[in-house]
Short mmCIF file of C-alpha atoms in Angstrom, two decimals:
data_model
loop_
_atom_site.label_atom_id
_atom_site.label_comp_id
_atom_site.label_asym_id
_atom_site.label_seq_id
_atom_site.Cartn_x
_atom_site.Cartn_y
_atom_site.Cartn_z
CA GLY Y 216 0.00 0.00 0.00
CA HIS Y 217 0.87 3.65 0.03
CA GLN Y 218 2.47 3.78 3.47
CA ILE Y 219 4.72 0.81 2.71
CA GLU Y 220 5.66 2.25 -0.69
CA PHE Y 221 6.51 5.58 0.93
CA ARG Y 222 8.52 3.97 3.71
CA SER Y 223 10.45 1.75 1.31
CA ILE Y 224 11.43 4.74 -0.85
CA ILE Y 225 12.43 7.04 2.01
CA GLU Y 226 13.93 4.56 4.45
CA CYS Y 227 15.93 2.55 1.92
CA ALA Y 228 17.45 5.73 0.51
CA ALA Y 229 18.06 7.02 4.04
CA VAL Y 230 19.87 3.92 5.24
CA ARG Y 231 22.09 3.98 2.15
CA LEU Y 232 22.99 7.64 2.80
CA THR Y 233 23.54 6.90 6.50
CA VAL Y 234 26.28 4.39 5.65
CA ASP Y 235 28.28 7.29 4.20
CA GLN Y 236 27.51 9.64 7.11
CA ILE Y 237 28.00 7.31 10.07
CA THR Y 238 29.72 8.72 13.16
CA PRO Y 239 30.68 7.03 16.43
CA LYS Y 240 28.11 9.20 18.21
CA LEU Y 241 25.34 8.01 15.88
CA ILE Y 242 26.38 4.39 16.36
CA ASP Y 243 26.19 4.88 20.14
CA CYS Y 244 22.77 6.48 19.77
CA LEU Y 245 21.35 3.61 17.70
CA GLU Y 246 22.98 1.04 20.01
CA ASP Y 247 21.29 2.75 22.98
CA ILE Y 248 17.93 2.67 21.23
CA ILE Y 249 18.27 -1.07 20.51
CA ASP Y 250 19.27 -1.72 24.14
CA GLN Y 251 16.26 0.29 25.26
CA GLN Y 252 14.04 -1.78 22.96
CA ARG Y 253 15.28 -5.01 24.56
CA SER Y 254 14.42 -3.67 28.01
CA LEU Y 255 11.00 -2.49 26.87
CA ALA Y 256 10.30 -5.85 25.24
CA ASP Y 257 11.10 -7.60 28.51
CA ILE Y 258 8.40 -5.63 30.30
CA GLU Y 259 6.07 -5.50 27.27
CA ASN Y 260 5.70 -1.73 27.37
CA TRP Y 261 4.06 -1.26 23.98
CA ARG Y 262 3.72 2.53 23.95
CA ALA Y 263 7.36 3.09 24.94
CA PHE Y 264 8.51 0.44 22.45
CA HIS Y 265 6.53 2.17 19.71
CA GLU Y 266 8.20 5.48 20.52
CA SER Y 267 11.60 3.79 20.59
CA ASP Y 268 10.90 2.25 17.17
CA LEU Y 269 9.99 5.68 15.82
CA ARG Y 270 13.23 7.07 17.25
CA PHE Y 271 15.32 4.33 15.58
CA HIS Y 272 13.86 5.08 12.17
CA HIS Y 273 13.99 8.83 12.72
CA TRP Y 274 17.67 8.79 13.73
CA ILE Y 275 18.61 6.81 10.65
CA CYS Y 276 16.81 9.40 8.54
CA ARG Y 277 18.36 12.24 10.50
CA ALA Y 278 21.82 10.72 10.11
CA THR Y 279 21.63 11.24 6.35
CA GLY Y 280 22.44 14.88 6.96
CA ASN Y 281 19.46 15.78 4.78
CA PRO Y 282 16.99 17.86 6.82
CA PHE Y 283 14.16 17.10 4.40
CA ILE Y 284 14.47 13.36 4.94
CA ALA Y 285 14.70 13.88 8.70
CA ARG Y 286 11.63 16.09 8.66
CA LEU Y 287 9.66 13.58 6.61
CA SER Y 288 10.46 10.78 9.04
CA GLY Y 289 9.43 12.86 12.04
CA THR Y 290 6.29 14.26 10.50
CA LEU Y 291 4.92 11.12 8.94
CA GLY Y 292 5.85 8.65 11.65
CA LEU Y 293 8.00 5.99 10.08
CA GLY Y 294 8.03 2.87 12.21
CA LEU Y 295 5.45 0.49 13.56
CA PRO Y 296 1.95 1.74 14.31
CA LEU Y 297 1.27 1.40 18.03
CA ASP Y 298 -1.65 -0.98 17.71
CA LYS Y 299 0.40 -3.38 15.61
CA VAL Y 300 3.14 -4.15 18.15
CA GLN Y 301 1.57 -6.24 20.85
CA SER Y 302 3.49 -9.45 21.16
CA SER Y 303 6.95 -10.39 22.33
CA VAL Y 304 7.52 -12.25 19.04
CA VAL Y 305 7.01 -9.04 17.08
CA TYR Y 306 9.18 -7.14 19.54
CA ARG Y 307 12.03 -9.59 19.02
CA ASP Y 308 11.66 -9.53 15.23
CA VAL Y 309 11.85 -5.73 15.21
CA ILE Y 310 14.87 -5.69 17.53
CA ASN Y 311 16.65 -8.33 15.44
CA ASP Y 312 15.91 -6.38 12.24
CA HIS Y 313 17.22 -3.17 13.79
CA ARG Y 314 20.37 -4.94 14.97
CA ARG Y 315 21.09 -6.36 11.51
CA ILE Y 316 20.47 -2.98 9.87
CA LEU Y 317 22.82 -1.26 12.30
CA ASP Y 318 25.48 -3.94 11.82
CA ALA Y 319 25.36 -3.41 8.05
CA ILE Y 320 25.64 0.37 8.52
CA ILE Y 321 28.66 -0.07 10.80
CA ALA Y 322 30.27 -2.46 8.30
CA GLY Y 323 29.82 0.12 5.54
CA GLU Y 324 27.67 -2.29 3.54
CA ALA Y 325 25.21 0.07 1.82
CA ASP Y 326 23.65 -2.60 -0.40
CA GLN Y 327 23.10 -4.95 2.53
CA ALA Y 328 21.75 -2.17 4.76
CA GLU Y 329 19.32 -1.13 2.04
CA GLN Y 330 18.11 -4.70 1.48
CA LEU Y 331 17.69 -5.29 5.22
CA MET Y 332 15.69 -2.08 5.54
CA LEU Y 333 13.50 -3.08 2.61
CA ASP Y 334 12.92 -6.51 4.17
CA HIS Y 335 12.11 -4.84 7.49
CA VAL Y 336 9.63 -2.41 5.94
CA MET Y 337 8.04 -5.15 3.83
CA SER Y 338 7.67 -7.45 6.85
CA ASP Y 339 5.55 -4.69 8.36
CA SER Y 340 3.22 -5.06 5.38
CA SER Y 341 2.98 -8.85 5.52
CA GLY Y 342 0.01 -8.86 7.85
CA VAL Y 343 2.09 -10.23 10.69
CA ARG Y 344 2.98 -6.78 11.97
CA MET Y 345 0.44 -4.57 10.20
CA ARG Y 346 -3.23 -5.15 9.54
CA ASN Y 347 -4.11 -1.84 7.88
CA GLU Y 348 -2.52 1.20 6.33
CA GLU Y 349 -3.75 3.96 8.60
CA PRO Y 350 -1.22 6.76 8.91
CA VAL Y 351 0.82 6.60 12.08
CA ASP Y 352 -0.01 9.19 14.70
CA CYS Y 353 3.28 10.51 16.02
CA ILE Y 354 1.78 12.57 18.79
CA HIS Y 355 2.68 11.34 22.26
CA ALA Y 356 0.03 11.07 24.96
CA ASN Y 357 1.28 14.40 26.40
CA GLY Y 358 0.34 16.10 23.13
CA ARG Y 359 3.90 16.54 21.86
CA ASP Y 360 5.62 14.84 18.98
CA PRO Y 361 8.01 12.25 20.49
CA LEU Y 362 10.48 13.06 17.71
CA SER Y 363 10.58 16.80 18.28
CA PRO Y 364 14.00 18.09 19.38
CA GLN Y 365 13.02 18.58 23.00
CA GLU Y 366 11.66 15.04 23.19
CA SER Y 367 14.08 13.03 21.06
CA ASP Y 368 17.51 14.55 21.45
CA ILE Y 369 18.78 11.61 23.45
CA CYS Y 370 21.60 11.68 20.94
CA ASP Y 371 22.72 15.11 19.89
CA PHE Y 372 25.19 14.21 17.17
CA THR Y 373 26.61 16.24 14.35
CA HIS Y 374 28.05 15.18 11.05
CA GLU Y 375 31.53 16.27 12.00
CA ARG Y 376 34.05 13.53 11.53
#
């Protein structure tokens, strides 16, 4: 559908660009997010996991150095819709996908990172993780976007090498 097509275009291009822009600070940020996801999966905190998933995808888009891609990811809510992530099996699949994507980025393997992101996005469309194509609502329960700078700057990295 449209959401999956959009995500595959934006996120696959973003992960490819991220391979060229990777910094140690960004790697630490994405590692921290994956660690946080493991902890959230253990306690089955779906809302927090959803926000962490959004942050993972947003930081990959932000790492491209292209503010338009970063803005698109934050505005349109790339990542799993909240009502779709409600089992520990799905949690583990998402975490494992994120780990493999990050490993490919670290290894400088743009083709592999792009394919892994495509597989990840397409697995969301398989019916296992997503049952509809409603746009994702990125607004946190407190009324603020969880990806806005004041909410998401757990990793304040720059593209300086």
